[in-house]
């Protein structure tokens, strides 16, 4: 029996043209770092052979660019890990120090990260905490059990202050790009244009 296909049926180019068939995330990391590539190999295996969504999320984050892997401070980790003793904080990114946190007793936790700054590492280990790598985490918790997956604030970058409605338009609260900076201050150069009435106008 022959399969009869209607001449009306066909591929809907309209769906393809808006990009619904395209993948919008990376399938592999762009970095040439061999250690990251080895971690990708490990977590690709774990994501395939275990049912845990944790491994798939870690793998996807290992693919991300550095701007999409924002750093996380020890104070933020301490806040998130309060009341979660015995669990492992997992950050697919950098762990940084925070001089504003004075009580080092809050830093007694286990954290797994891609890298940590020297001061952050020193303070966590001095408080009785522990820093582990992702290959060590794979041995301890291959399915992500007793792990708290955290990530830093994505929109904390200075550049996000400029995004949105253009400075000078009604209702805008965005930061204008001006020529002046700390090195080139002067009478002739605009400062805070669109932010104060004395500097051109106030939005």
Coordinates of N, CA, C and O in Angstrom, one line a residue, residues 11-105:
X11 N 6.3 21.7 5.3 CA 7.1 22.2 6.4 C 6.7 23.7 6.7 O 6.7 24.5 5.7
X12 N 6.4 24.0 7.9 CA 6.0 25.3 8.2 C 7.2 26.2 8.5 O 7.8 26.1 9.5
X13 N 7.5 27.0 7.5 CA 8.7 27.8 7.6 C 8.6 28.9 8.6 O 9.5 29.5 9.1
X14 N 7.3 29.3 8.9 CA 7.1 30.3 9.8 C 7.5 30.0 11.2 O 8.0 30.8 11.9
X15 N 7.4 28.7 11.6 CA 7.9 28.3 12.9 C 9.4 28.3 13.0 O 9.9 28.8 14.0
X16 N 10.0 27.9 11.9 CA 11.5 27.9 11.9 C 12.1 29.3 11.9 O 13.1 29.6 12.6
X17 N 11.4 30.2 11.2 CA 11.9 31.6 11.1 C 11.9 32.3 12.4 O 12.8 33.2 12.6
X18 N 11.0 32.0 13.3 CA 11.1 32.7 14.6 C 12.0 32.0 15.6 O 12.2 32.4 16.7
X19 N 12.7 30.9 15.1 CA 13.8 30.3 15.9 C 13.3 29.4 17.0 O 14.0 29.1 17.9
X20 N 12.1 28.8 16.8 CA 11.6 27.9 17.9 C 12.3 26.5 17.8 O 12.3 25.8 18.8
X21 N 12.9 26.2 16.7 CA 13.6 24.9 16.6 C 15.1 25.0 17.0 O 15.7 24.0 17.1
X22 N 15.6 26.2 17.2 CA 17.0 26.4 17.5 C 17.2 26.1 19.0 O 16.3 26.4 19.8
X23 N 18.4 25.6 19.3 CA 18.8 25.5 20.8 C 19.4 26.8 21.2 O 20.2 27.4 20.5
X24 N 19.0 27.3 22.4 CA 19.4 28.6 22.9 C 20.5 28.5 23.9 O 20.8 29.5 24.6
X25 N 21.0 27.3 24.2 CA 22.0 27.2 25.2 C 23.2 26.3 24.7 O 23.0 25.6 23.7
X26 N 24.3 26.5 25.3 CA 25.5 25.7 24.9 C 25.4 24.2 25.1 O 24.8 23.8 26.0
X27 N 26.0 23.5 24.2 CA 26.1 22.0 24.3 C 27.5 21.6 24.8 O 27.7 20.4 25.1
X28 N 28.4 22.5 24.8 CA 29.8 22.3 25.3 C 30.4 23.6 25.7 O 30.0 24.6 25.3
X29 N 31.4 23.5 26.6 CA 32.0 24.8 27.0 C 32.9 25.3 26.0 O 33.5 24.6 25.1
X30 N 33.1 26.6 25.9 CA 34.0 27.3 25.0 C 35.4 27.4 25.5 O 36.3 27.7 24.7
X31 N 35.6 27.2 26.8 CA 36.9 27.4 27.4 C 37.8 26.3 26.9 O 37.4 25.1 26.6
X32 N 39.1 26.6 26.9 CA 40.1 25.6 26.6 C 40.7 25.0 27.9 O 41.7 24.2 27.8
X33 N 40.2 25.3 29.0 CA 40.7 24.8 30.3 C 40.5 23.3 30.4 O 39.3 22.8 30.3
X34 N 41.6 22.6 30.5 CA 41.5 21.1 30.5 C 40.7 20.6 31.7 O 40.1 19.5 31.6
X35 N 40.8 21.3 32.8 CA 40.2 20.8 34.1 C 38.7 20.9 33.9 O 37.9 20.1 34.4
X36 N 38.2 22.0 33.3 CA 36.8 22.2 33.1 C 36.3 21.1 32.1 O 35.2 20.6 32.3
X37 N 37.1 20.8 31.1 CA 36.7 19.8 30.1 C 36.6 18.4 30.8 O 35.7 17.7 30.4
X38 N 37.4 18.2 31.7 CA 37.4 16.9 32.4 C 36.1 16.8 33.3 O 35.5 15.7 33.4
X39 N 35.8 17.9 34.0 CA 34.6 18.0 34.8 C 33.3 17.8 33.9 O 32.4 17.1 34.3
X40 N 33.3 18.4 32.7 CA 32.2 18.2 31.7 C 32.1 16.7 31.4 O 31.0 16.2 31.3
X41 N 33.2 16.1 31.2 CA 33.2 14.7 30.8 C 32.5 13.8 31.9 O 31.7 12.9 31.7
X42 N 32.9 14.2 33.2 CA 32.4 13.5 34.4 C 30.9 13.7 34.6 O 30.2 12.8 34.7
X43 N 30.5 15.0 34.5 CA 29.1 15.3 34.8 C 28.2 15.0 33.6 O 27.0 14.8 33.8
X44 N 28.8 14.9 32.4 CA 28.0 14.4 31.2 C 27.6 12.9 31.5 O 26.5 12.5 31.2
X45 N 28.6 12.2 32.0 CA 28.3 10.7 32.3 C 27.3 10.6 33.5 O 26.4 9.8 33.4
X46 N 27.5 11.4 34.5 CA 26.5 11.3 35.7 C 25.1 11.8 35.3 O 24.1 11.2 35.7
X47 N 25.0 12.8 34.4 CA 23.7 13.3 34.0 C 23.0 12.2 33.2 O 21.8 12.1 33.2
X48 N 23.8 11.4 32.4 CA 23.2 10.4 31.5 C 22.9 9.2 32.3 O 21.8 8.6 32.1
X49 N 23.7 8.8 33.3 CA 23.5 7.5 34.0 C 22.7 7.6 35.3 O 22.4 6.6 35.9
X50 N 22.4 8.8 35.8 CA 21.6 8.9 37.0 C 20.4 9.7 36.6 O 20.3 10.4 35.6
X51 N 19.3 9.5 37.4 CA 18.1 10.3 37.2 C 18.1 11.6 37.9 O 17.1 12.3 37.8
X52 N 19.1 12.0 38.6 CA 19.2 13.2 39.4 C 19.3 14.4 38.5 O 20.1 14.5 37.6
X53 N 18.4 15.4 38.7 CA 18.4 16.6 37.9 C 19.6 17.5 38.3 O 20.0 18.3 37.5
X54 N 20.0 17.3 39.5 CA 21.2 18.0 40.0 C 22.4 18.0 39.0 O 23.0 19.0 38.7
X55 N 22.7 16.8 38.6 CA 23.9 16.6 37.7 C 23.7 17.3 36.3 O 24.6 17.9 35.8
X56 N 22.4 17.3 35.8 CA 22.1 18.0 34.6 C 22.3 19.5 34.7 O 22.8 20.2 33.8
X57 N 21.9 20.0 35.9 CA 22.0 21.5 36.1 C 23.4 21.9 36.2 O 23.9 22.9 35.7
X58 N 24.2 21.1 37.0 CA 25.6 21.4 37.1 C 26.3 21.3 35.8 O 27.1 22.2 35.4
X59 N 26.0 20.3 35.0 CA 26.6 20.2 33.6 C 26.3 21.5 32.8 O 27.2 22.0 32.1
X60 N 25.0 21.9 32.8 CA 24.6 23.0 32.0 C 25.3 24.3 32.5 O 25.7 25.1 31.7
X61 N 25.5 24.4 33.8 CA 26.2 25.6 34.3 C 27.7 25.6 34.0 O 28.4 26.6 33.9
X62 N 28.3 24.4 33.9 CA 29.7 24.3 33.5 C 29.9 24.8 32.0 O 31.0 25.2 31.7
X63 N 28.9 24.7 31.2 CA 29.0 25.2 29.8 C 28.9 26.7 29.8 O 29.4 27.3 28.8
X64 N 28.4 27.4 30.8 CA 28.1 28.8 30.7 C 29.3 29.7 30.6 O 30.4 29.3 31.1
X65 N 29.1 30.9 30.1 CA 30.2 31.9 30.0 C 30.4 32.5 31.4 O 29.6 32.3 32.3
X66 N 31.5 33.2 31.6 CA 31.9 33.7 32.9 C 30.9 34.7 33.4 O 30.6 34.8 34.6
X67 N 30.3 35.5 32.5 CA 29.3 36.5 33.0 C 28.0 35.8 33.5 O 27.3 36.4 34.3
X68 N 27.7 34.6 33.0 CA 26.6 33.8 33.5 C 26.9 32.9 34.7 O 26.1 32.2 35.2
X69 N 28.2 33.0 35.1 CA 28.6 32.3 36.4 C 29.1 33.3 37.3 O 30.3 33.4 37.6
X70 N 28.2 34.2 37.9 CA 28.7 35.3 38.7 C 29.3 34.8 40.0 O 28.9 33.7 40.5
X71 N 30.2 35.5 40.6 CA 30.8 35.0 41.9 C 29.9 35.2 43.0 O 28.9 35.9 43.0
X72 N 30.2 34.4 44.1 CA 29.3 34.4 45.2 C 30.2 34.6 46.5 O 31.2 34.0 46.6
X73 N 29.8 35.5 47.3 CA 30.6 35.9 48.5 C 30.3 34.9 49.6 O 29.3 34.3 49.7
X74 N 31.3 34.8 50.6 CA 31.2 33.9 51.7 C 30.0 34.3 52.6 O 29.4 33.4 53.3
X75 N 29.7 35.6 52.7 CA 28.6 36.1 53.5 C 27.3 35.6 53.0 O 26.4 35.2 53.7
X76 N 27.1 35.6 51.7 CA 25.9 35.1 51.0 C 25.7 33.6 51.2 O 24.6 33.1 51.5
X77 N 26.8 32.9 51.1 CA 26.8 31.4 51.3 C 26.4 31.1 52.8 O 25.6 30.2 53.0
X78 N 27.0 31.9 53.7 CA 26.7 31.7 55.2 C 25.3 31.9 55.4 O 24.6 31.2 56.2
X79 N 24.7 32.9 54.8 CA 23.2 33.2 55.0 C 22.4 32.1 54.5 O 21.4 31.7 55.1
X80 N 22.7 31.6 53.3 CA 21.9 30.5 52.7 C 22.1 29.2 53.4 O 21.1 28.4 53.4
X81 N 23.2 29.0 54.0 CA 23.5 27.7 54.7 C 23.1 27.7 56.2 O 23.3 26.7 56.9
X82 N 22.5 28.8 56.6 CA 22.0 28.8 58.0 C 20.9 27.8 58.3 O 19.9 27.8 57.6
X83 N 21.1 27.0 59.3 CA 20.2 25.9 59.6 C 20.2 24.7 58.7 O 19.4 23.9 58.6
X84 N 21.3 24.6 57.8 CA 21.5 23.5 56.9 C 22.8 22.8 57.2 O 23.6 22.5 56.3
X85 N 23.0 22.6 58.5 CA 24.3 21.9 58.9 C 24.4 20.5 58.3 O 23.4 19.8 58.2
X86 N 25.6 20.1 57.9 CA 25.8 18.8 57.3 C 25.5 18.7 55.8 O 25.8 17.7 55.2
X87 N 25.1 19.8 55.3 CA 24.8 19.8 53.8 C 26.0 20.5 53.1 O 26.8 21.3 53.7
X88 N 26.2 20.3 51.8 CA 27.3 20.9 51.0 C 26.7 22.0 50.2 O 25.7 21.8 49.4
X89 N 27.3 23.2 50.3 CA 27.0 24.3 49.4 C 27.7 24.1 48.0 O 28.9 23.8 48.0
X90 N 27.0 24.2 46.9 CA 27.6 23.9 45.6 C 27.4 25.2 44.8 O 26.3 25.7 44.6
X91 N 28.6 25.8 44.4 CA 28.6 27.0 43.5 C 29.4 26.7 42.3 O 30.6 26.4 42.4
X92 N 28.7 26.7 41.1 CA 29.4 26.5 39.9 C 30.0 27.9 39.4 O 29.4 28.6 38.6
X93 N 31.1 28.3 40.1 CA 31.7 29.6 39.9 C 32.7 29.9 40.9 O 33.3 28.9 41.5
X94 N 33.0 31.1 41.2 CA 34.0 31.6 42.1 C 33.4 32.0 43.5 O 32.3 32.6 43.5
X95 N 34.1 31.6 44.5 CA 33.7 32.0 45.9 C 34.7 33.1 46.3 O 35.9 32.9 46.3
X96 N 34.1 34.2 46.7 CA 35.0 35.4 47.1 C 34.8 35.7 48.6 O 33.9 35.3 49.2
X97 N 35.8 36.5 49.0 CA 35.8 36.9 50.4 C 34.9 38.1 50.6 O 34.5 38.8 49.7
X98 N 34.4 38.3 51.9 CA 33.6 39.5 52.2 C 34.1 40.1 53.5 O 34.0 39.4 54.6
X99 N 34.8 41.2 53.5 CA 35.4 41.8 54.7 C 34.3 42.3 55.7 O 34.6 42.5 56.9
X100 N 33.0 42.4 55.2 CA 32.0 42.9 56.1 C 31.5 41.9 57.1 O 30.9 42.2 58.1
X101 N 31.8 40.6 56.8 CA 31.4 39.5 57.8 C 32.5 39.4 58.8 O 33.7 39.1 58.5
X102 N 32.1 39.6 60.1 CA 33.1 39.6 61.2 C 33.2 38.3 61.9 O 34.2 37.9 62.5
X103 N 32.0 37.6 62.0 CA 31.9 36.4 62.8 C 32.4 35.2 61.9 O 31.6 34.7 61.1
X104 N 33.6 34.8 62.1 CA 34.1 33.6 61.3 C 33.5 32.3 61.7 O 33.6 31.3 61.0
X105 N 32.8 32.3 62.8 CA 32.1 31.0 63.2 C 31.0 30.6 62.2 O 30.6 29.5 62.1

